PDB file of C-alpha atoms in Angstrom:
ATOM      1  CA  MET A   1      55.237 103.925 -82.494  1.00 48.00           C
ATOM      2  CA  GLY A   2      54.289 100.309 -82.541  1.00 55.00           C
ATOM      3  CA  LEU A   3      53.596  98.108 -79.556  1.00 57.00           C
ATOM      4  CA  ILE A   4      56.823  96.926 -77.892  1.00 53.00           C
ATOM      5  CA  GLU A   5      56.668  94.257 -75.181  1.00 52.00           C
ATOM      6  CA  GLU A   6      59.247  92.000 -73.630  1.00 61.00           C
ATOM      7  CA  ASN A   7      59.000  89.287 -76.276  1.00 80.00           C
ATOM      8  CA  TYR A   8      57.713  90.960 -79.423  1.00 86.00           C
ATOM      9  CA  ILE A   9      57.425  94.168 -81.453  1.00 93.00           C
ATOM     10  CA  GLU A  10      54.216  94.911 -83.348  1.00 94.00           C
ATOM     11  CA  HIS A  11      53.413  97.515 -85.986  1.00 94.00           C
ATOM     12  CA  ARG A  12      50.335  98.327 -88.049  1.00 93.00           C
ATOM     13  CA  ALA A  13      50.369  99.757 -91.588  1.00 94.00           C
ATOM     14  CA  TYR A  14      47.233 101.060 -93.229  1.00 94.00           C
ATOM     15  CA  ALA A  15      45.618 100.968 -96.631  1.00 93.00           C
ATOM     16  CA  ARG A  16      45.680 104.131 -98.702  1.00 93.00           C
ATOM     17  CA  VAL A  17      43.538 106.130-101.077  1.00 95.00           C
ATOM     18  CA  GLY A  18      45.092 107.644-104.181  1.00 95.00           C
ATOM     19  CA  LEU A  19      42.859 110.692-104.187  1.00 97.00           C
ATOM     20  CA  LEU A  20      44.244 112.477-107.234  1.00 98.00           C
ATOM     21  CA  GLY A  21      47.036 111.948-109.718  1.00 97.00           C
ATOM     22  CA  ASN A  22      47.161 108.172-109.796  1.00 93.00           C
ATOM     23  CA  PRO A  23      48.537 106.351-111.733  1.00 93.00           C
ATOM     24  CA  SER A  24      51.023 109.097-112.683  1.00 95.00           C
ATOM     25  CA  ASP A  25      53.396 108.191-109.837  1.00 93.00           C
ATOM     26  CA  VAL A  26      55.079 105.622-112.093  1.00 91.00           C
ATOM     27  CA  TYR A  27      55.253 108.171-114.935  1.00 95.00           C
ATOM     28  CA  TYR A  28      57.189 110.933-113.112  1.00 96.00           C
ATOM     29  CA  GLY A  29      53.926 112.637-112.195  1.00 97.00           C
ATOM     30  CA  ARG A  30      52.313 113.955-109.012  1.00 98.00           C
ATOM     31  CA  THR A  31      49.784 112.462-106.626  1.00 98.00           C
ATOM     32  CA  LEU A  32      47.679 113.405-103.629  1.00 98.00           C
ATOM     33  CA  SER A  33      46.977 110.505-101.269  1.00 97.00           C
ATOM     34  CA  PHE A  34      45.876 109.724 -97.733  1.00 96.00           C
ATOM     35  CA  GLY A  35      46.169 106.826 -95.337  1.00 95.00           C
ATOM     36  CA  LEU A  36      42.928 104.872 -94.931  1.00 95.00           C
ATOM     37  CA  ALA A  37      42.246 103.670 -91.387  1.00 95.00           C
ATOM     38  CA  ASN A  38      39.411 101.337 -92.432  1.00 93.00           C
ATOM     39  CA  PHE A  39      41.844  98.530 -93.317  1.00 91.00           C
ATOM     40  CA  TRP A  40      45.329  97.610 -92.176  1.00 90.00           C
ATOM     41  CA  ALA A  41      48.015  94.954 -91.942  1.00 89.00           C
ATOM     42  CA  ILE A  42      49.786  93.991 -88.720  1.00 90.00           C
ATOM     43  CA  ALA A  43      53.282  92.567 -88.439  1.00 91.00           C
ATOM     44  CA  ARG A  44      54.627  91.094 -85.198  1.00 90.00           C
ATOM     45  CA  LEU A  45      58.330  90.402 -84.698  1.00 91.00           C
ATOM     46  CA  ARG A  46      59.779  88.294 -81.916  1.00 87.00           C
ATOM     47  CA  PRO A  47      63.214  86.705 -81.376  1.00 83.00           C
ATOM     48  CA  SER A  48      63.693  83.178 -82.690  1.00 80.00           C
ATOM     49  CA  GLN A  49      66.513  80.785 -83.489  1.00 81.00           C
ATOM     50  CA  ASP A  50      65.042  80.407 -86.972  1.00 78.00           C
ATOM     51  CA  LEU A  51      63.406  82.709 -89.517  1.00 72.00           C
ATOM     52  CA  VAL A  52      59.742  81.735 -89.281  1.00 76.00           C
ATOM     53  CA  ILE A  53      56.911  83.492 -91.137  1.00 72.00           C
ATOM     54  CA  GLU A  54      53.637  82.738 -89.398  1.00 74.00           C
ATOM     55  CA  PRO A  55      50.432  83.697 -91.264  1.00 69.00           C
ATOM     56  CA  HIS A  56      47.461  85.001 -89.325  1.00 65.00           C
ATOM     57  CA  PRO A  57      45.080  82.051 -88.803  1.00 62.00           C
ATOM     58  CA  TYR A  58      42.095  83.970 -90.228  1.00 58.00           C
ATOM     59  CA  HIS A  59      43.212  86.923 -92.333  1.00 58.00           C
ATOM     60  CA  ASP A  60      46.301  85.465 -94.042  1.00 60.00           C
ATOM     61  CA  LEU A  61      44.771  82.694 -96.095  1.00 53.00           C
ATOM     62  CA  VAL A  62      46.988  79.971 -97.576  1.00 52.00           C
ATOM     63  CA  GLN A  63      44.227  77.696 -98.892  1.00 53.00           C
ATOM     64  CA  PHE A  64      41.379  78.599-101.249  1.00 47.00           C
ATOM     65  CA  ASN A  65      38.281  76.642-102.295  1.00 50.00           C
ATOM     66  CA  SER A  66      37.958  78.298-105.724  1.00 45.00           C
ATOM     67  CA  LEU A  67      39.515  80.870-108.035  1.00 38.00           C
ATOM     68  CA  GLU A  68      36.822  83.342-106.971  1.00 39.00           C
ATOM     69  CA  HIS A  69      37.876  82.839-103.350  1.00 41.00           C
ATOM     70  CA  LEU A  70      41.391  83.860-104.374  1.00 36.00           C
ATOM     71  CA  THR A  71      40.250  87.109-106.098  1.00 64.00           C
ATOM     72  CA  GLY A  72      41.095  90.462-104.571  1.00 34.00           C
ATOM     73  CA  LEU A  73      44.231  89.684-102.529  1.00 34.00           C
ATOM     74  CA  SER A  74      46.159  92.892-101.897  1.00 48.00           C
ATOM     75  CA  GLY A  75      47.970  94.836 -99.214  1.00 70.00           C
ATOM     76  CA  SER A  76      51.517  93.682 -99.983  1.00 78.00           C
ATOM     77  CA  SER A  77      52.913  97.147 -99.364  1.00 87.00           C
ATOM     78  CA  ALA A  78      51.116  97.403 -96.010  1.00 88.00           C
ATOM     79  CA  ILE A  79      52.534  94.059 -94.901  1.00 88.00           C
ATOM     80  CA  VAL A  80      56.082  95.026 -95.890  1.00 90.00           C
ATOM     81  CA  CYS A  81      55.714  98.495 -94.349  1.00 93.00           C
ATOM     82  CA  ALA A  82      54.595  97.037 -91.030  1.00 94.00           C
ATOM     83  CA  ALA A  83      57.439  94.514 -91.123  1.00 92.00           C
ATOM     84  CA  LEU A  84      59.975  97.248 -91.913  1.00 94.00           C
ATOM     85  CA  ASN A  85      58.814  99.283 -88.906  1.00 95.00           C
ATOM     86  CA  CYS A  86      59.263  96.230 -86.697  1.00 94.00           C
ATOM     87  CA  LEU A  87      62.814  95.736 -87.992  1.00 93.00           C
ATOM     88  CA  LEU A  88      63.691  99.421 -87.518  1.00 94.00           C
ATOM     89  CA  ASP A  89      62.738  99.135 -83.855  1.00 93.00           C
ATOM     90  CA  PHE A  90      64.209  95.677 -83.322  1.00 91.00           C
ATOM     91  CA  TYR A  91      67.640  96.827 -84.531  1.00 92.00           C
ATOM     92  CA  SER A  92      67.238 100.355 -83.077  1.00 92.00           C
ATOM     93  CA  VAL A  93      68.065 102.020 -86.397  1.00 93.00           C
ATOM     94  CA  ARG A  94      64.953 104.133 -86.923  1.00 92.00           C
ATOM     95  CA  HIS A  95      67.022 107.296 -86.498  1.00 90.00           C
ATOM     96  CA  LEU A  96      69.486 106.139 -89.177  1.00 93.00           C
ATOM     97  CA  VAL A  97      67.113 105.425 -92.065  1.00 94.00           C
ATOM     98  CA  LYS A  98      65.808 108.457 -93.941  1.00 95.00           C
ATOM     99  CA  VAL A  99      62.039 108.703 -93.957  1.00 96.00           C
ATOM    100  CA  GLU A 100      62.110 109.559 -97.672  1.00 96.00           C
ATOM    101  CA  GLU A 101      64.000 106.348 -98.450  1.00 96.00           C
ATOM    102  CA  ARG A 102      61.718 103.965 -96.567  1.00 96.00           C
ATOM    103  CA  PRO A 103      59.137 103.742 -99.378  1.00 96.00           C
ATOM    104  CA  ASN A 104      61.969 102.695-101.724  1.00 95.00           C
ATOM    105  CA  LEU A 105      62.972  99.919 -99.311  1.00 94.00           C
ATOM    106  CA  ILE A 106      59.394  98.660 -99.227  1.00 93.00           C
ATOM    107  CA  LEU A 107      59.100  98.780-103.009  1.00 92.00           C
ATOM    108  CA  SER A 108      62.416  96.990-103.539  1.00 91.00           C
ATOM    109  CA  ALA A 109      61.330  94.181-101.205  1.00 87.00           C
ATOM    110  CA  GLU A 110      58.112  93.791-103.174  1.00 80.00           C
ATOM    111  CA  GLY A 111      60.085  93.876-106.416  1.00 78.00           C
ATOM    112  CA  GLU A 112      62.011  90.808-105.300  1.00 77.00           C
ATOM    113  CA  LEU A 113      58.650  89.075-104.931  1.00 71.00           C
ATOM    114  CA  GLY A 114      57.727  89.974-108.500  1.00 70.00           C
ATOM    115  CA  ILE A 115      55.257  92.730-107.557  1.00 69.00           C
ATOM    116  CA  THR A 116      55.223  95.687-109.975  1.00 66.00           C
ATOM    117  CA  ALA A 117      54.070  98.991-108.489  1.00 76.00           C
ATOM    118  CA  GLY A 118      55.002 102.610-107.792  1.00 85.00           C
ATOM    119  CA  LEU A 119      56.054 104.608-104.762  1.00 93.00           C
ATOM    120  CA  GLN A 120      52.760 106.374-104.035  1.00 93.00           C
ATOM    121  CA  ASP A 121      51.214 103.682-101.826  1.00 91.00           C
ATOM    122  CA  ARG A 122      54.384 103.178 -99.813  1.00 94.00           C
ATOM    123  CA  VAL A 123      54.810 106.919 -99.196  1.00 96.00           C
ATOM    124  CA  ALA A 124      51.242 107.182 -97.894  1.00 95.00           C
ATOM    125  CA  GLN A 125      51.769 104.185 -95.618  1.00 95.00           C
ATOM    126  CA  VAL A 126      55.068 105.481 -94.228  1.00 96.00           C
ATOM    127  CA  TYR A 127      53.850 109.041 -93.624  1.00 97.00           C
ATOM    128  CA  GLY A 128      50.168 108.567 -92.793  1.00 96.00           C
ATOM    129  CA  GLY A 129      47.812 111.529 -92.970  1.00 97.00           C
ATOM    130  CA  VAL A 130      47.487 113.357 -96.297  1.00 98.00           C
ATOM    131  CA  VAL A 131      50.577 113.631 -98.512  1.00 98.00           C
ATOM    132  CA  TYR A 132      51.263 115.530-101.716  1.00 98.00           C
ATOM    133  CA  MET A 133      53.944 113.800-103.791  1.00 98.00           C
ATOM    134  CA  ASP A 134      55.986 115.053-106.729  1.00 98.00           C
ATOM    135  CA  PHE A 135      57.917 112.433-108.704  1.00 97.00           C
ATOM    136  CA  LYS A 136      59.540 114.760-111.223  1.00 97.00           C
ATOM    137  CA  LYS A 137      62.230 112.916-113.184  1.00 96.00           C
ATOM    138  CA  GLU A 138      65.078 115.334-112.516  1.00 97.00           C
ATOM    139  CA  TYR A 139      64.606 115.086-108.760  1.00 97.00           C
ATOM    140  CA  MET A 140      64.071 111.312-108.825  1.00 96.00           C
ATOM    141  CA  ASP A 141      67.243 110.794-110.852  1.00 96.00           C
ATOM    142  CA  LYS A 142      69.255 112.953-108.459  1.00 96.00           C
ATOM    143  CA  MET A 143      67.808 111.931-105.075  1.00 95.00           C
ATOM    144  CA  GLY A 144      66.329 108.493-105.738  1.00 93.00           C
ATOM    145  CA  HIS A 145      62.967 109.505-104.305  1.00 96.00           C
ATOM    146  CA  GLY A 146      60.258 112.090-104.807  1.00 97.00           C
ATOM    147  CA  ILE A 147      59.334 115.270-102.942  1.00 97.00           C
ATOM    148  CA  TYR A 148      56.848 114.379-100.187  1.00 97.00           C
ATOM    149  CA  ILE A 149      54.862 117.161 -98.507  1.00 97.00           C
ATOM    150  CA  PRO A 150      52.485 116.276 -95.625  1.00 96.00           C
ATOM    151  CA  LEU A 151      49.247 118.270 -95.510  1.00 97.00           C
ATOM    152  CA  ASP A 152      46.822 118.876 -92.661  1.00 97.00           C
ATOM    153  CA  PRO A 153      44.294 115.981 -92.674  1.00 97.00           C
ATOM    154  CA  ALA A 154      41.666 118.369 -91.298  1.00 96.00           C
ATOM    155  CA  MET A 155      41.493 119.979 -94.750  1.00 96.00           C
ATOM    156  CA  LEU A 156      40.032 116.800 -96.251  1.00 97.00           C
ATOM    157  CA  PRO A 157      36.208 116.676 -96.402  1.00 98.00           C
ATOM    158  CA  GLN A 158      34.303 113.518 -95.456  1.00 98.00           C
ATOM    159  CA  MET A 159      34.481 110.917 -98.183  1.00 98.00           C
ATOM    160  CA  HIS A 160      33.090 107.397 -98.562  1.00 98.00           C
ATOM    161  CA  LEU A 161      34.706 104.115 -99.483  1.00 97.00           C
ATOM    162  CA  ILE A 162      32.721 101.795-101.768  1.00 97.00           C
ATOM    163  CA  TYR A 163      33.631  98.224-102.650  1.00 94.00           C
ATOM    164  CA  ALA A 164      32.141  94.919-103.724  1.00 90.00           C
ATOM    165  CA  GLU A 165      32.541  92.075-101.256  1.00 79.00           C
ATOM    166  CA  ASN A 166      32.962  89.449-103.984  1.00 67.00           C
ATOM    167  CA  PRO A 167      33.941  91.145-107.257  1.00 59.00           C
ATOM    168  CA  SER A 168      33.397  88.881-110.257  1.00 52.00           C
ATOM    169  CA  ASP A 169      35.288  91.100-112.711  1.00 52.00           C
ATOM    170  CA  SER A 170      38.035  93.235-111.232  1.00 48.00           C
ATOM    171  CA  GLY A 171      39.550  93.979-114.621  1.00 51.00           C
ATOM    172  CA  LYS A 172      43.023  93.491-116.019  1.00 59.00           C
ATOM    173  CA  ILE A 173      45.091  95.818-113.896  1.00 57.00           C
ATOM    174  CA  HIS A 174      48.236  95.446-116.014  1.00 54.00           C
ATOM    175  CA  SER A 175      47.527  96.720-119.502  1.00 64.00           C
ATOM    176  CA  ALA A 176      49.679  98.010-122.346  1.00 87.00           C
ATOM    177  CA  VAL A 177      49.554 101.618-121.144  1.00 91.00           C
ATOM    178  CA  ARG A 178      53.154 101.706-119.940  1.00 89.00           C
ATOM    179  CA  LYS A 179      54.460 100.382-123.245  1.00 92.00           C
ATOM    180  CA  ARG A 180      52.349 102.943-125.089  1.00 95.00           C
ATOM    181  CA  TRP A 181      53.813 105.661-122.852  1.00 95.00           C
ATOM    182  CA  LEU A 182      57.366 104.441-123.487  1.00 94.00           C
ATOM    183  CA  ASP A 183      56.610 104.333-127.216  1.00 95.00           C
ATOM    184  CA  GLY A 184      55.612 107.994-127.062  1.00 97.00           C
ATOM    185  CA  GLU A 185      51.899 107.682-127.801  1.00 96.00           C
ATOM    186  CA  GLU A 186      50.532 111.229-127.636  1.00 97.00           C
ATOM    187  CA  LEU A 187      47.197 110.287-126.009  1.00 97.00           C
ATOM    188  CA  VAL A 188      48.883 108.504-123.115  1.00 97.00           C
ATOM    189  CA  ILE A 189      51.603 111.107-122.583  1.00 97.00           C
ATOM    190  CA  LYS A 190      49.222 114.067-122.590  1.00 98.00           C
ATOM    191  CA  SER A 191      46.621 112.288-120.461  1.00 98.00           C
ATOM    192  CA  MET A 192      49.231 111.297-117.889  1.00 97.00           C
ATOM    193  CA  GLU A 193      50.528 114.867-117.756  1.00 98.00           C
ATOM    194  CA  GLU A 194      47.002 116.150-117.184  1.00 98.00           C
ATOM    195  CA  ILE A 195      46.397 113.553-114.452  1.00 98.00           C
ATOM    196  CA  ALA A 196      49.583 114.685-112.683  1.00 98.00           C
ATOM    197  CA  GLY A 197      48.331 118.268-112.869  1.00 98.00           C
ATOM    198  CA  LEU A 198      45.090 117.263-111.153  1.00 98.00           C
ATOM    199  CA  ALA A 199      47.057 116.466-107.990  1.00 98.00           C
ATOM    200  CA  SER A 200      48.523 119.980-107.889  1.00 98.00           C
ATOM    201  CA  GLN A 201      45.101 121.505-108.491  1.00 98.00           C
ATOM    202  CA  GLY A 202      43.646 119.241-105.802  1.00 98.00           C
ATOM    203  CA  ARG A 203      46.160 120.449-103.241  1.00 98.00           C
ATOM    204  CA  ASP A 204      45.183 124.031-104.063  1.00 98.00           C
ATOM    205  CA  ALA A 205      41.484 123.134-103.831  1.00 98.00           C
ATOM    206  CA  LEU A 206      42.008 121.706-100.337  1.00 98.00           C
ATOM    207  CA  LEU A 207      43.958 124.762 -99.214  1.00 97.00           C
ATOM    208  CA  GLU A 208      41.195 127.001-100.572  1.00 97.00           C
ATOM    209  CA  LYS A 209      38.400 124.699 -99.285  1.00 97.00           C
ATOM    210  CA  ASP A 210      36.971 124.648-102.804  1.00 98.00           C
ATOM    211  CA  TYR A 211      35.292 121.259-102.541  1.00 98.00           C
ATOM    212  CA  TYR A 212      33.229 121.587-105.722  1.00 98.00           C
ATOM    213  CA  LYS A 213      36.485 121.988-107.614  1.00 98.00           C
ATOM    214  CA  LEU A 214      37.846 118.950-105.791  1.00 98.00           C
ATOM    215  CA  ALA A 215      34.832 116.914-106.938  1.00 98.00           C
ATOM    216  CA  LYS A 216      35.370 117.899-110.572  1.00 98.00           C
ATOM    217  CA  LEU A 217      39.040 116.949-110.353  1.00 98.00           C
ATOM    218  CA  MET A 218      38.186 113.507-108.983  1.00 98.00           C
ATOM    219  CA  ASP A 219      35.784 112.852-111.852  1.00 98.00           C
ATOM    220  CA  ARG A 220      38.272 114.064-114.428  1.00 98.00           C
ATOM    221  CA  ASN A 221      40.947 111.745-112.974  1.00 98.00           C
ATOM    222  CA  PHE A 222      38.743 108.699-113.520  1.00 98.00           C
ATOM    223  CA  ASP A 223      37.631 109.803-116.994  1.00 98.00           C
ATOM    224  CA  LEU A 224      41.247 110.169-118.143  1.00 98.00           C
ATOM    225  CA  ARG A 225      42.176 106.790-116.709  1.00 96.00           C
ATOM    226  CA  ARG A 226      39.227 105.186-118.475  1.00 96.00           C
ATOM    227  CA  LEU A 227      40.226 106.870-121.735  1.00 96.00           C
ATOM    228  CA  MET A 228      43.763 105.461-121.563  1.00 95.00           C
ATOM    229  CA  PHE A 229      43.139 101.996-120.158  1.00 94.00           C
ATOM    230  CA  GLY A 230      39.760 101.107-121.659  1.00 94.00           C
ATOM    231  CA  ASP A 231      36.813  99.379-120.015  1.00 93.00           C
ATOM    232  CA  GLY A 232      38.249  95.893-120.462  1.00 90.00           C
ATOM    233  CA  ALA A 233      41.262  96.746-118.347  1.00 89.00           C
ATOM    234  CA  LEU A 234      39.261  98.561-115.672  1.00 91.00           C
ATOM    235  CA  GLY A 235      36.625  95.869-115.170  1.00 91.00           C
ATOM    236  CA  LEU A 236      32.841  96.068-115.252  1.00 92.00           C
ATOM    237  CA  ILE A 237      32.380  95.936-111.463  1.00 93.00           C
ATOM    238  CA  ASN A 238      34.852  98.762-110.940  1.00 93.00           C
ATOM    239  CA  ILE A 239      33.206 100.928-113.589  1.00 96.00           C
ATOM    240  CA  ASN A 240      29.732 100.188-112.222  1.00 96.00           C
ATOM    241  CA  MET A 241      30.748 101.284-108.720  1.00 97.00           C
ATOM    242  CA  VAL A 242      31.868 104.634-110.124  1.00 98.00           C
ATOM    243  CA  GLU A 243      28.706 105.009-112.188  1.00 98.00           C
ATOM    244  CA  THR A 244      26.526 104.116-109.191  1.00 98.00           C
ATOM    245  CA  ALA A 245      28.060 106.982-107.210  1.00 98.00           C
ATOM    246  CA  ARG A 246      27.785 109.355-110.138  1.00 98.00           C
ATOM    247  CA  SER A 247      24.110 108.487-110.567  1.00 98.00           C
ATOM    248  CA  VAL A 248      23.365 110.620-107.484  1.00 98.00           C
ATOM    249  CA  GLY A 249      25.792 113.387-108.458  1.00 98.00           C
ATOM    250  CA  ALA A 250      28.676 112.254-106.271  1.00 98.00           C
ATOM    251  CA  ALA A 251      32.251 112.511-107.508  1.00 98.00           C
ATOM    252  CA  CYS A 252      33.963 109.149-107.721  1.00 98.00           C
ATOM    253  CA  LYS A 253      37.205 107.493-108.807  1.00 97.00           C
ATOM    254  CA  PHE A 254      39.378 104.474-108.056  1.00 95.00           C
ATOM    255  CA  THR A 255      41.289 104.356-104.787  1.00 93.00           C
ATOM    256  CA  GLY A 256      44.127 102.743-106.724  1.00 88.00           C
ATOM    257  CA  SER A 257      44.068 100.256-109.579  1.00 82.00           C
ATOM    258  CA  GLY A 258      40.559  98.998-108.859  1.00 82.00           C
ATOM    259  CA  GLY A 259      38.677  96.871-106.373  1.00 86.00           C
ATOM    260  CA  ALA A 260      37.404  99.877-104.445  1.00 93.00           C
ATOM    261  CA  VAL A 261      36.399 103.461-105.203  1.00 96.00           C
ATOM    262  CA  ILE A 262      36.329 106.683-103.229  1.00 97.00           C
ATOM    263  CA  ALA A 263      33.256 108.922-103.470  1.00 98.00           C
ATOM    264  CA  PHE A 264      32.658 112.506-102.385  1.00 98.00           C
ATOM    265  CA  CYS A 265      29.279 114.209-101.974  1.00 98.00           C
ATOM    266  CA  PRO A 266      29.861 117.971-102.322  1.00 98.00           C
ATOM    267  CA  ASN A 267      26.161 118.679-101.655  1.00 97.00           C
ATOM    268  CA  GLY A 268      26.223 117.335 -98.116  1.00 97.00           C
ATOM    269  CA  SER A 269      24.267 114.892 -95.966  1.00 97.00           C
ATOM    270  CA  SER A 270      21.206 114.512 -98.187  1.00 98.00           C
ATOM    271  CA  GLN A 271      23.418 113.482-101.077  1.00 98.00           C
ATOM    272  CA  VAL A 272      25.264 111.044 -98.801  1.00 98.00           C
ATOM    273  CA  ARG A 273      21.956 109.351 -97.986  1.00 98.00           C
ATOM    274  CA  GLU A 274      21.177 109.084-101.693  1.00 98.00           C
ATOM    275  CA  LEU A 275      24.615 107.567-102.263  1.00 98.00           C
ATOM    276  CA  GLN A 276      24.107 105.047 -99.481  1.00 98.00           C
ATOM    277  CA  ASP A 277      20.732 104.027-100.896  1.00 98.00           C
ATOM    278  CA  ALA A 278      22.155 103.636-104.406  1.00 98.00           C
ATOM    279  CA  CYS A 279      25.048 101.516-103.157  1.00 98.00           C
ATOM    280  CA  HIS A 280      22.824  99.267-101.052  1.00 98.00           C
ATOM    281  CA  LYS A 281      20.492  98.785-104.003  1.00 98.00           C
ATOM    282  CA  ALA A 282      23.443  97.831-106.216  1.00 97.00           C
ATOM    283  CA  GLY A 283      24.789  95.434-103.589  1.00 96.00           C
ATOM    284  CA  TYR A 284      27.934  97.405-102.735  1.00 96.00           C
ATOM    285  CA  ILE A 285      29.415  98.031 -99.316  1.00 96.00           C
ATOM    286  CA  ILE A 286      29.766 101.702 -98.373  1.00 98.00           C
ATOM    287  CA  GLN A 287      31.392 103.200 -95.296  1.00 97.00           C
ATOM    288  CA  PRO A 288      32.895 106.545 -94.294  1.00 98.00           C
ATOM    289  CA  ALA A 289      36.554 106.799 -95.257  1.00 97.00           C
ATOM    290  CA  LEU A 290      38.582 107.198 -92.058  1.00 97.00           C
ATOM    291  CA  VAL A 291      41.809 109.148 -92.465  1.00 97.00           C
ATOM    292  CA  VAL A 292      44.918 107.868 -90.715  1.00 96.00           C
ATOM    293  CA  PRO A 293      46.594 110.607 -88.647  1.00 96.00           C
ATOM    294  CA  PRO A 294      50.238 111.461 -89.422  1.00 96.00           C
ATOM    295  CA  LEU A 295      52.386 108.509 -88.340  1.00 95.00           C
ATOM    296  CA  LEU A 296      55.914 109.884 -88.075  1.00 92.00           C
ATOM    297  CA  SER A 297      57.401 110.226 -84.603  1.00 88.00           C
ATOM    298  CA  ASP A 298      60.003 112.735 -83.457  1.00 84.00           C
ATOM    299  CA  THR A 299      62.652 110.039 -83.980  1.00 84.00           C
ATOM    300  CA  ASP A 300      61.485 109.530 -87.554  1.00 87.00           C
ATOM    301  CA  LEU A 301      61.590 113.232 -88.269  1.00 82.00           C
ATOM    302  CA  GLN A 302      65.148 113.404 -86.886  1.00 79.00           C
ATOM    303  CA  SER A 303      66.369 110.729 -89.300  1.00 70.00           C
ATOM    304  CA  PRO A 304      69.326 111.845 -91.473  1.00 74.00           C
ATOM    305  CA  LYS A 305      68.524 114.326 -94.207  1.00 61.00           C
TER     306      LYS A 305
END
């Protein structure tokens, strides 16, 4: 639950890590994701005679001194998710809105703003914890949403988030891959099917505590994405962050479309120290990835089925 006081309602929505399967969520695939507690967005709702959107005086910038200063803005889904939770409480309708449909509401709001994305991020932000998602076309066409299965966050080994504070080349996130997929290009279709399968294998690896297998799946996910999108689309900084982690034997892939990567050291603490040294030498920020606990309340879970 969010913070509810006499004159306002406040909710926090977190970033997410697409651990395996991304970007197959927009191609009727499967993904394995978790909420990331390192970063978040906060929305605060209070009664007013007018609709007023007040940006945070520090975090929500509305003026920039250069194009580089503007680079890297993100978190639209977190902002909308936090705002949706405020509205659900303000109108006392949390018990009436299906949990499975909330990610669609968030995505549709972003769509009206011209933001193109998939459901994966919004599912992770609504559910929290670790979630396995299946976006098979037959189910999506029938139900309007995917199959979302929460997993025990305790199964997830310690991972590390790596990012560049001021990326100079974040790549071209929107490439021609979707058109190539729609046109039936065999490389894209088969690669996307394999990426979706990595999520299923990753869920099994977590259940079996086979973390070396998990590491191999993470690396394969990035390699397939690189094969489809190409280095120009991914961006030199993003690729270098992955290669920096791999230089010490760590598994590494994008958290989403770029801008940050998630790394896993299957060999333990000594490998983590090597990873930290390599990142510091390369000028990257590294910190333990903190997993958001499951966020759904009893009221949420009692929403109509």
